[in-house]
Tab-separated table of C-alpha atoms and ligand atoms in Angstrom:
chain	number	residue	atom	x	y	z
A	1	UNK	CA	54.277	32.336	74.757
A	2	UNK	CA	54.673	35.354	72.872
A	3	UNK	CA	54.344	38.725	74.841
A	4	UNK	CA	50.595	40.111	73.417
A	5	UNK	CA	51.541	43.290	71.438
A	6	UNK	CA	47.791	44.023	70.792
A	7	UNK	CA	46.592	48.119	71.645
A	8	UNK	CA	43.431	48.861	70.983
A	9	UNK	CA	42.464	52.710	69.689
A	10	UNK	CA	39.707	53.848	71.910
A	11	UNK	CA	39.054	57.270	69.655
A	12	UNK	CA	41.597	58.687	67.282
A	13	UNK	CA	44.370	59.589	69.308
A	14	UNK	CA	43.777	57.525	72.533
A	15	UNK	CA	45.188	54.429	72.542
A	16	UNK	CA	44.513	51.690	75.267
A	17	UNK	CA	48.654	49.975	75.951
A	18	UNK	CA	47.799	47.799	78.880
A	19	UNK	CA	48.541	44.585	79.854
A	20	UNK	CA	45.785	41.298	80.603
A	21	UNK	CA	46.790	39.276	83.624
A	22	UNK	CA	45.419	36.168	83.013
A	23	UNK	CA	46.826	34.274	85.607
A	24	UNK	CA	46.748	36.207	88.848
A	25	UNK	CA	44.409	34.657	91.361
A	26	UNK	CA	44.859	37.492	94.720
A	27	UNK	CA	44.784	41.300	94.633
A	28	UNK	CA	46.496	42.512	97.583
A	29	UNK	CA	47.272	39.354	98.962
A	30	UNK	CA	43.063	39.571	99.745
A	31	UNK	CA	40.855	39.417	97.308
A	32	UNK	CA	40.292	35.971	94.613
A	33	UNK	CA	40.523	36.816	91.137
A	34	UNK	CA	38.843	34.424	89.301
A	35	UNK	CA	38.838	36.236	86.490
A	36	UNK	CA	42.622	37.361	86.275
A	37	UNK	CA	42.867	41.381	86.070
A	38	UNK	CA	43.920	43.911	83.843
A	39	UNK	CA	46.397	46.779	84.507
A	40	UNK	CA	45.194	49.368	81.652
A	41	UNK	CA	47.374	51.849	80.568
A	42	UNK	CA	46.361	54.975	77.769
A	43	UNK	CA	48.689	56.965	75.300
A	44	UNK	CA	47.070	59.990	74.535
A	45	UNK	CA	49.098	61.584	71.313
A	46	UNK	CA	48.191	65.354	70.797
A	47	UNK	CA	49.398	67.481	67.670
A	48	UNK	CA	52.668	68.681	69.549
A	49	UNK	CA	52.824	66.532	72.784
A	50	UNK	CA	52.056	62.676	74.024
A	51	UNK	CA	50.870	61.878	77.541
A	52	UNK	CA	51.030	57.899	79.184
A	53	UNK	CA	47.998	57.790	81.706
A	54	UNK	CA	48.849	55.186	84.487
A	55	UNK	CA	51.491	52.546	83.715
A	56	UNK	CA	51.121	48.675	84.542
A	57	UNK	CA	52.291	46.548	87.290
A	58	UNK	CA	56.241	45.754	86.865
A	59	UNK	CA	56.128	42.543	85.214
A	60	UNK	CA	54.565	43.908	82.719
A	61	UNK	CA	56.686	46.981	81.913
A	62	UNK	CA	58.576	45.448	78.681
A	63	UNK	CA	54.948	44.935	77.567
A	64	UNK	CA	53.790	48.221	78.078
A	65	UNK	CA	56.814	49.857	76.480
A	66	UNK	CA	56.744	47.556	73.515
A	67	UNK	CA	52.673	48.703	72.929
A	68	UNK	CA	53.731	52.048	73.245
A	69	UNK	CA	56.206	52.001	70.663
A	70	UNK	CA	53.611	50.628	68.174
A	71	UNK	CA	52.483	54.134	67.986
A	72	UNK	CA	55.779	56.317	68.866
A	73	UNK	CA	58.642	56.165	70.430
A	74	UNK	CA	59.256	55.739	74.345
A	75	UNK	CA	61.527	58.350	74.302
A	76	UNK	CA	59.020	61.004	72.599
A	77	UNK	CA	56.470	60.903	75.572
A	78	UNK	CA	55.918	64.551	77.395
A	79	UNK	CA	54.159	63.334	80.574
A	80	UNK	CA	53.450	60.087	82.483
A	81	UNK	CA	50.202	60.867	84.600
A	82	UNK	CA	49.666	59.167	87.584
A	83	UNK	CA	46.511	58.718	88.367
A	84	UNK	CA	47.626	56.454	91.429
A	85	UNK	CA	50.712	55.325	93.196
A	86	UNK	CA	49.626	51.749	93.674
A	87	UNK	CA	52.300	49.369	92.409
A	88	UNK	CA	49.269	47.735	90.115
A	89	UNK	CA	49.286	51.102	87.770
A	90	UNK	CA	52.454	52.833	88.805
A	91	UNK	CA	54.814	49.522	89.095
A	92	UNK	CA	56.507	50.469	85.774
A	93	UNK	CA	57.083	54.366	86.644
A	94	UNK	CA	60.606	53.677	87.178
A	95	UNK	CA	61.146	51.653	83.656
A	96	UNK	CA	59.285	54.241	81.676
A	97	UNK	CA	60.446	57.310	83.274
A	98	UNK	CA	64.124	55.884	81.894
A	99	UNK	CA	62.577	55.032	78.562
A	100	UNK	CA	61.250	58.594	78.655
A	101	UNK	CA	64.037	60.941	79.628
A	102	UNK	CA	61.890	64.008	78.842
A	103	UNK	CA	59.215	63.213	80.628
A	104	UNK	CA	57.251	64.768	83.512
A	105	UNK	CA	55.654	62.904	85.865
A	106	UNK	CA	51.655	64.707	86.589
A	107	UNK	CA	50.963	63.747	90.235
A	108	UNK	CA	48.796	65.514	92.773
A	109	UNK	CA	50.488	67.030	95.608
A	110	UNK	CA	50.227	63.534	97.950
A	111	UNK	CA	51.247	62.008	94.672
A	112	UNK	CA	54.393	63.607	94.465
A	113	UNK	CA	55.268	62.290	98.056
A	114	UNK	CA	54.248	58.702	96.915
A	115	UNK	CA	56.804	58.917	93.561
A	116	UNK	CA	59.176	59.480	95.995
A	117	UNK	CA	58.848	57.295	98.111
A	118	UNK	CA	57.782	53.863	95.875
A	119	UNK	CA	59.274	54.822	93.246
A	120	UNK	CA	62.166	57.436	93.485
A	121	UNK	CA	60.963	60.244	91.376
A	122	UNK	CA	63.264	63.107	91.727
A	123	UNK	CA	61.434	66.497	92.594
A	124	UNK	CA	62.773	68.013	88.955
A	125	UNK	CA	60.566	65.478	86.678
A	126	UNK	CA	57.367	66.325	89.004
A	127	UNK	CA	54.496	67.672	87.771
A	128	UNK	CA	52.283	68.471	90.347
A	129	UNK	CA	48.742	69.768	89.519
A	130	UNK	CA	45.322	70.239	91.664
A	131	UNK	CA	42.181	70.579	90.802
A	132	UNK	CA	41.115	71.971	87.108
A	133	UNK	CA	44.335	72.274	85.773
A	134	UNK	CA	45.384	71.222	82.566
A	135	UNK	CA	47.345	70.448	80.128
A	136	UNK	CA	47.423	71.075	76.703
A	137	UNK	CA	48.521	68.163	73.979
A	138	UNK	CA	47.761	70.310	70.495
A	139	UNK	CA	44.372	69.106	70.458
A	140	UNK	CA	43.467	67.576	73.195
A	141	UNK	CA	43.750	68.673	76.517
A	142	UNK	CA	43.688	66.796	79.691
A	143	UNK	CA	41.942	68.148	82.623
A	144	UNK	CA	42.838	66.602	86.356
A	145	UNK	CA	40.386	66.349	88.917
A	146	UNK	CA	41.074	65.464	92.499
A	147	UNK	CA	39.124	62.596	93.567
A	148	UNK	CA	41.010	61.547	96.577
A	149	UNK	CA	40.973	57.956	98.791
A	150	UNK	CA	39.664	56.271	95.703
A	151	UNK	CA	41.289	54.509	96.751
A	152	UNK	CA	44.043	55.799	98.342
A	153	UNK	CA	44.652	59.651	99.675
A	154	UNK	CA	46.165	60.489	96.668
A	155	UNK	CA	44.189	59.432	93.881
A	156	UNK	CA	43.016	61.560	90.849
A	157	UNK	CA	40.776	61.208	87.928
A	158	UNK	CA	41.984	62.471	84.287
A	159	UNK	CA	39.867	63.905	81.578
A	160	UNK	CA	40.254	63.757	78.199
A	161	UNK	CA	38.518	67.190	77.469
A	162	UNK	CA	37.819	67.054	73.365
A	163	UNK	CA	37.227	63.337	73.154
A	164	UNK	CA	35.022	63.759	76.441
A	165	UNK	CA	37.333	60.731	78.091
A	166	UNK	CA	37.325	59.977	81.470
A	167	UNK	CA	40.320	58.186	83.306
A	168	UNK	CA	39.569	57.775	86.738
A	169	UNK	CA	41.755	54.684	87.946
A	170	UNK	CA	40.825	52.728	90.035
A	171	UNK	CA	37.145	54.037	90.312
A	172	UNK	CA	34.566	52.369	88.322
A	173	UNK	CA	37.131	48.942	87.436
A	174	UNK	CA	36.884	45.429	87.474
A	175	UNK	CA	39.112	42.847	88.136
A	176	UNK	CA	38.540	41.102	84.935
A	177	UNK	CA	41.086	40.149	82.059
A	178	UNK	CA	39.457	39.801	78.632
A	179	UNK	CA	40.630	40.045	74.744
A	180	UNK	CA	37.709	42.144	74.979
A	181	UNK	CA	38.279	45.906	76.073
A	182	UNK	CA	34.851	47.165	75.315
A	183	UNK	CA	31.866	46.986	78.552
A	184	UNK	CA	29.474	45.363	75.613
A	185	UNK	CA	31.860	42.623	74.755
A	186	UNK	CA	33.009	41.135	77.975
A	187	UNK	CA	29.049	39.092	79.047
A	188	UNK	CA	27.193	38.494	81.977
A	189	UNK	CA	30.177	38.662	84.423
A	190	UNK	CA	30.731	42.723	84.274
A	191	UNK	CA	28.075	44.327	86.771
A	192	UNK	CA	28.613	41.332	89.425
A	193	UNK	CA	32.447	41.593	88.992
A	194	UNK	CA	32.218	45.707	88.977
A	195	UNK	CA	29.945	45.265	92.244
A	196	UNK	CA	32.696	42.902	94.487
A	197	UNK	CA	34.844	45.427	93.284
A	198	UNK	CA	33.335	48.032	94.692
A	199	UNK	CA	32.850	46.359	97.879
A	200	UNK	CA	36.617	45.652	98.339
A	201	UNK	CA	37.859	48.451	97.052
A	202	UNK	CA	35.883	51.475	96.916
A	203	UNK	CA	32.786	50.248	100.017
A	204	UNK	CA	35.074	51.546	102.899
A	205	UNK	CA	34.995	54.915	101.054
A	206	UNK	CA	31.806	55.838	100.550
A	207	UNK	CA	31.905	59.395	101.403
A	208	UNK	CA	34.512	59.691	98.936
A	209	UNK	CA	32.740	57.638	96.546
A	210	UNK	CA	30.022	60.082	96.589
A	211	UNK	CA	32.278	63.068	95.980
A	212	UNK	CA	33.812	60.854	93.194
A	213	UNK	CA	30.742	60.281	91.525
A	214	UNK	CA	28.982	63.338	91.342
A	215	UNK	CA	32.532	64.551	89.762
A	216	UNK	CA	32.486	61.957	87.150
A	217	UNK	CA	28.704	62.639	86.416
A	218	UNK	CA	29.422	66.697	85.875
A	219	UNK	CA	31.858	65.774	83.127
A	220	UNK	CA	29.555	63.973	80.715
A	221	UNK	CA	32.022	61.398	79.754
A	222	UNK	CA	31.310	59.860	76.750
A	223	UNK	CA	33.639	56.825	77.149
A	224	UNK	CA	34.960	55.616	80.794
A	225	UNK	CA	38.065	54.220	80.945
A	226	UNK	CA	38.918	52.995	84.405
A	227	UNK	CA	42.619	51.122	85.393
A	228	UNK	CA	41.200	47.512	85.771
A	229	UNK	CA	38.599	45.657	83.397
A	230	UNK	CA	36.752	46.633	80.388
A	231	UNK	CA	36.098	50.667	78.832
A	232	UNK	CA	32.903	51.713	79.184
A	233	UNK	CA	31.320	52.995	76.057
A	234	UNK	CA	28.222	52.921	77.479
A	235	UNK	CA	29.219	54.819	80.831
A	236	UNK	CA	25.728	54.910	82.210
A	237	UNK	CA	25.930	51.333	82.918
A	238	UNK	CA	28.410	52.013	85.450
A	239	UNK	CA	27.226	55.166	86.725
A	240	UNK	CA	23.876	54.153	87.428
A	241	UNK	CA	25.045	51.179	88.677
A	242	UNK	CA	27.385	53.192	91.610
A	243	UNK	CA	24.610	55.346	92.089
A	244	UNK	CA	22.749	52.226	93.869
A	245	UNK	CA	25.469	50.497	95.845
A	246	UNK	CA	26.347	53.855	97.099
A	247	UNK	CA	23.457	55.799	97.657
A	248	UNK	CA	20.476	53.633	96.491
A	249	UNK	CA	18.086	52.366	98.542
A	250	UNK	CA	19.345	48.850	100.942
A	251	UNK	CA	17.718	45.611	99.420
A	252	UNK	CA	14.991	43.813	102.281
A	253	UNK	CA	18.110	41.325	102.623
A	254	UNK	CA	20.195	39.676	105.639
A	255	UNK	CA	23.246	37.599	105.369
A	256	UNK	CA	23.638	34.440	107.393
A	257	UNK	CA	27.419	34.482	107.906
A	258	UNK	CA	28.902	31.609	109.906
A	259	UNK	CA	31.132	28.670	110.814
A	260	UNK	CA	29.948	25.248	111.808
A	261	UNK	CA	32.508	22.996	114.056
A	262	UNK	CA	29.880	20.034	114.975
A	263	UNK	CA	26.900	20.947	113.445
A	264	UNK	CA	25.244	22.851	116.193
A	265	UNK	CA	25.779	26.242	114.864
A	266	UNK	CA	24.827	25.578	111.322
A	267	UNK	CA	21.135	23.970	112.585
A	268	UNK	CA	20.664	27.344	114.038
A	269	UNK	CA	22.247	29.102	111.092
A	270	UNK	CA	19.470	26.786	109.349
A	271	UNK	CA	16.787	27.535	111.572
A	272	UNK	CA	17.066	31.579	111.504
A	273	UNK	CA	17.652	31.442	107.747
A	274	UNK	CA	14.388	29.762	107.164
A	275	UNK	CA	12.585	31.853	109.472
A	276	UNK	CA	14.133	35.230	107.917
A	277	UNK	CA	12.935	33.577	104.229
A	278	UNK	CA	9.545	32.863	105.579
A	279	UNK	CA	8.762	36.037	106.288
A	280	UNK	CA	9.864	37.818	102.856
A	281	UNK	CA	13.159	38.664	103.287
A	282	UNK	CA	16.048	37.513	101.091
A	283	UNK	CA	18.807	35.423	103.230
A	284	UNK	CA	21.573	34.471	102.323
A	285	UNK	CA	23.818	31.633	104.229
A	286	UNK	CA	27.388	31.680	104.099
A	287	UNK	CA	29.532	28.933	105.429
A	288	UNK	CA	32.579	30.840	105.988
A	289	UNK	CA	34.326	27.116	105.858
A	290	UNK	CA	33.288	26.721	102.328
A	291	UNK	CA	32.375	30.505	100.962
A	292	UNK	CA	33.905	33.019	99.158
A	293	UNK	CA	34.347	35.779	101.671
A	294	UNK	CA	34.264	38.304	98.717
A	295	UNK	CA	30.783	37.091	97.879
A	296	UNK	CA	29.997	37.861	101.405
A	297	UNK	CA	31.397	41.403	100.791
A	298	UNK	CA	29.588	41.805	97.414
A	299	UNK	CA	26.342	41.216	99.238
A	300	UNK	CA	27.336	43.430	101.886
A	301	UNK	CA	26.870	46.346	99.345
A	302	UNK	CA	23.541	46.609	99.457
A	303	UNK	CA	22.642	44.041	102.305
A	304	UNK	CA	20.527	45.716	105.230
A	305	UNK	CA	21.343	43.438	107.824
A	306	UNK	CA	24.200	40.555	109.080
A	307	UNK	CA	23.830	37.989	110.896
A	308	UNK	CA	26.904	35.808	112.414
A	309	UNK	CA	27.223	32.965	113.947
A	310	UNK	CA	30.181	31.051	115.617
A	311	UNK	CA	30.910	28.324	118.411
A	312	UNK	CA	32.846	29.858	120.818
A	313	UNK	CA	36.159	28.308	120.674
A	314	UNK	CA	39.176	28.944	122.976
A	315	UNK	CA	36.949	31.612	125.092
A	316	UNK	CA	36.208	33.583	121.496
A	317	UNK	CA	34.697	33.617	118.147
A	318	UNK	CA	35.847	30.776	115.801
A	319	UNK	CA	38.920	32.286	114.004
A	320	UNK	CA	37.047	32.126	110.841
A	321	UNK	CA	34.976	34.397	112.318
A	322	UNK	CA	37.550	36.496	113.821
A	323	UNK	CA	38.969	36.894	110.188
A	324	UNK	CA	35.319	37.346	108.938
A	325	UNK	CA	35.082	40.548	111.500
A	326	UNK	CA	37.583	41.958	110.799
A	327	UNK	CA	36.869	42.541	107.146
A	328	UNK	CA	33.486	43.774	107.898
A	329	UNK	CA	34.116	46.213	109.964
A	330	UNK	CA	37.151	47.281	107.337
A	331	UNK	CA	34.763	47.492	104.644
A	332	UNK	CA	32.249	49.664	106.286
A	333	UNK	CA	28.816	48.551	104.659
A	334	UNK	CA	26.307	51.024	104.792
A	335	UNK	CA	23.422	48.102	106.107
A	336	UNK	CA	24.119	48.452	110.236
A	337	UNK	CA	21.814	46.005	111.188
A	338	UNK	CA	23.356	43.257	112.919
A	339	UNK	CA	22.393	39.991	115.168
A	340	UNK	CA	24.694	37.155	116.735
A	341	UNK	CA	24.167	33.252	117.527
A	342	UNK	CA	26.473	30.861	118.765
A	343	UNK	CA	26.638	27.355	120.246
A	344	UNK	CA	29.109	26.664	123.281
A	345	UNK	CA	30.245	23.385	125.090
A	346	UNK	CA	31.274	24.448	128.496
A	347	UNK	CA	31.626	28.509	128.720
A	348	UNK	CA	30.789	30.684	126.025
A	349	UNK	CA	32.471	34.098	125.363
A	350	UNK	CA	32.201	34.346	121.496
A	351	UNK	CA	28.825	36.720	121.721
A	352	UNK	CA	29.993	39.289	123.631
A	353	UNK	CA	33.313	39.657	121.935
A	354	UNK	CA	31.940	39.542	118.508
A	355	UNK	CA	29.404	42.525	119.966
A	356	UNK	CA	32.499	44.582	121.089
A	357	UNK	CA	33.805	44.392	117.198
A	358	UNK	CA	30.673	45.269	115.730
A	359	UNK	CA	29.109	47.514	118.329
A	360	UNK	CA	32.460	50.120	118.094
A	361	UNK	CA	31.600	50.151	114.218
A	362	UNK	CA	28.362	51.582	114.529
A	363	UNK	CA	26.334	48.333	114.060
A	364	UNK	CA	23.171	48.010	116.314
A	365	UNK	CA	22.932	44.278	117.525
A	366	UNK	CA	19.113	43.289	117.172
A	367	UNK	CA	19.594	40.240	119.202
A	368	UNK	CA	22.135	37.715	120.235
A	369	UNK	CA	21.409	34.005	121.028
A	370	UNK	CA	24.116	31.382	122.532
A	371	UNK	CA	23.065	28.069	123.810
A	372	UNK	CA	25.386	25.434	125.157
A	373	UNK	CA	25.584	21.911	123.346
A	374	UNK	CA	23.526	20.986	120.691
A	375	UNK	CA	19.981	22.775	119.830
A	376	UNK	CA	16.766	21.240	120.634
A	377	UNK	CA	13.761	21.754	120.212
A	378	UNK	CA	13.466	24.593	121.971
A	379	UNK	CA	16.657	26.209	120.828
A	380	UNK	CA	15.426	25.964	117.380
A	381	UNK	CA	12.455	28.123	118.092
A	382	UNK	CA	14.642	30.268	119.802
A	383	UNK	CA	16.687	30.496	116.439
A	384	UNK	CA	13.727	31.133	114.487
A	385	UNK	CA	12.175	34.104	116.882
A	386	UNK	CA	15.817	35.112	116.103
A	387	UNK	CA	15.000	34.932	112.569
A	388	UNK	CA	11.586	36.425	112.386
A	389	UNK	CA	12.818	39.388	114.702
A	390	UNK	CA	15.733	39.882	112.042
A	391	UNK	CA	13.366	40.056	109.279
A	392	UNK	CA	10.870	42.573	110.759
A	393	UNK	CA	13.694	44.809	111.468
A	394	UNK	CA	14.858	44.853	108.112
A	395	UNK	CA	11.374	45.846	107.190
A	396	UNK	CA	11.246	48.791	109.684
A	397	UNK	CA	14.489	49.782	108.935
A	398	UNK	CA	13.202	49.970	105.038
A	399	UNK	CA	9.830	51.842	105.573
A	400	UNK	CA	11.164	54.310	107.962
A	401	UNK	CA	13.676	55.156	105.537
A	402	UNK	CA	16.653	54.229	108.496
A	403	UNK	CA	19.030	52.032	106.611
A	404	UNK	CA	18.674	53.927	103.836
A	405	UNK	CA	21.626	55.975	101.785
B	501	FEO	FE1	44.314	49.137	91.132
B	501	FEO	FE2	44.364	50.772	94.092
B	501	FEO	O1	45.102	49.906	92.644
């Protein structure tokens, strides 16, 4: 296949050189990628100077240098801004920094430690800037703003000041390839792929996110152009839609998480779904055997409450579980409601250790239920008190405002 050559002029001057990967199924050796992802990379050609903001991953440098030269050469840029050092946008520093002899690299302070260190940046073609600086293109100036831990310490947004661009990495993306570029143009997927986005990526930052936010909002972008997935043109949509998972109210919802070795668990999983259901609060089941665990973190966004169940196997949670924890508590969702059940055949165990994982990370467990063997009758019931005691929770939690951003 022929390498794409396609660039796509965002406004005069600012040119979108990125690269589509179509085929890559895991981020971070993590997160499913049905979709592919995109690595997007922007030439921004002043009157006097040119400026590269955020390269591509390093299979795709050739790519990248190839788009650039559709509009001048390699050689001519000025700067190479990195907005962040992960090897997704700043994997082809090395090849373009040779292509570009004359170039600076723009890094934040904590930047300047990362080009070292990934990618060998001598101290002389450093640029480091902090907050409100600029730079000026003949033109069209680029302003940086600190946004730090967005997602990682050293991450900074860049604004196009004229055109009223905003480039702020990783914040606000999707992983979504398209021919596409545009938010308008890409369908139905964008908001549900933006949101498990956010809950991988930018969830375990929230405080940050907040700072981020209310940065990107003072600038009155026009067009947002983040490092993965489509350009917003319509930057409200993405605005108003971090506003919710970040500080909007929780939704009057609880997630069912659990894993099913004989069938015990999953009857109770059954039982306290329906109950939770009955009494008018969304539940959603997840069979960690069968789900997508970054569904489960897309509802965990705005979910109020979780609710896990596992057989206790070897003295402990069901490693599904275990793996299941782990990334919960990593991802920090704001909903801190919590409850545990559990099915055992001759000692349990699981309950109390999955209560020391979720205790230390500030959830409060509403109730726990373990039986031994199968459930009966009576266990059912005891599933669906579970359930109903769940739901009215959530609803407290709601109307007293607890819960809430
Ligand atoms: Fe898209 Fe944090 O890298």
């Amino acid at each position: 296949m022929a390498m794409p050559t396609k660039t796509v002029e965002i406004v005069p001057g600012i040119i979108w050189v990125g690269a589509e990967d179509w085929q890559r199924r895991l981020f971070d050796s993590l997160i499913p990628l049905p979709y592919g992802t995109s690595y997007n990379a922007y030439l921004v050609v002043g009157r006097e100077k040119a400026a590269l903001i955020d390269t591509v991953s390093a299979d795709f440098e050739e790519e990248l240098l190839t788009k650039i030269a559709g509009t001048l050469e390699p050689e001519r840029l000025d700067y190479v801004v990195m907005n962040h050092a992960e090897p997704d946008h700043a994997g082809a520093i090395p090849q373009v920094m040779a292509a570009a002899p004359n170039a600076r690299l723009v890094v934040t302070r904590k930047g300047a430690e990362m080009a070292e260190t990934f990618y060998h940046v001598p101290e002389a073609r450093r640029l480091v800037v902090k907050d409100g600086d600029t730079i000026d293109l003949g033109g069209k100036t680029l302003r940086f703003i600190e946004a730090p831990w967005l997602h990682w310490p050293e991450t900074m947004f860049t604004f196009a000041v004229e055109d009223r661009v905003l480039f702020p990495g990783d914040f606000f993306g999707s992983h979504i390839a398209s021919d596409s570029l545009f938010d308008d143009e890409v369908g139905d997927i964008l908001l549900p792929e933006a949101k498990r986005y956010y809950a991988e990526i930018m969830m375990p930052f929230t405080r940050m996110v907040a700072a981020g936010l209310d940065k990107a909002i003072a600038v009155e972008a026009k067009t947002i152009a983040p490092s993965h997935g489509p350009v917003y043109r319509n930057p409200g949509r993405i605005i108003d839609a971090y506003e919710r998972w970040a500080r909007g109210p929780l939704a009057k919802k609880a997630l069912v998480v659990y894993v099913s070795m004989w069938g015990s668990t999953q009857r109770l999983a059954q039982a306290i779904t329906g109950a939770i259901s009955a009494e008018g609060v969304e539940a959603v089941p997840y069979d960690l055997t069968v789900a997508d665990i970054s569904h489960v973190a897309r509802d965990l966004v705005d979910a109020s409450c979780i609710v896990v169940g596992s057989p206790t196997v070897l003295g402990g949670p069901h490693p599904q579980m275990a793996y299941a924890l782990t990334l919960v508590k990593a991802l920090r969702p704001r909903g801190k409601l919590a409850a545990y059940f559990g099915s055992y055949g001759w000692g349990g165990g699981a309950a109390s250790q999955v209560k020391g994982v979720l205790e230390p990370a500030g959830f409060e467990i509403v109730e726990a239920l373990e039986i031994k063997g199968p459930p009966g009758e009576r266990e059912l019931e005891s599933a669906a008190h579970l359930g109903r005691d769940v739901a009215r929770r959530v609803k407290e939690s709601l109307g007293s405002g607890k819960g809430k951003a």
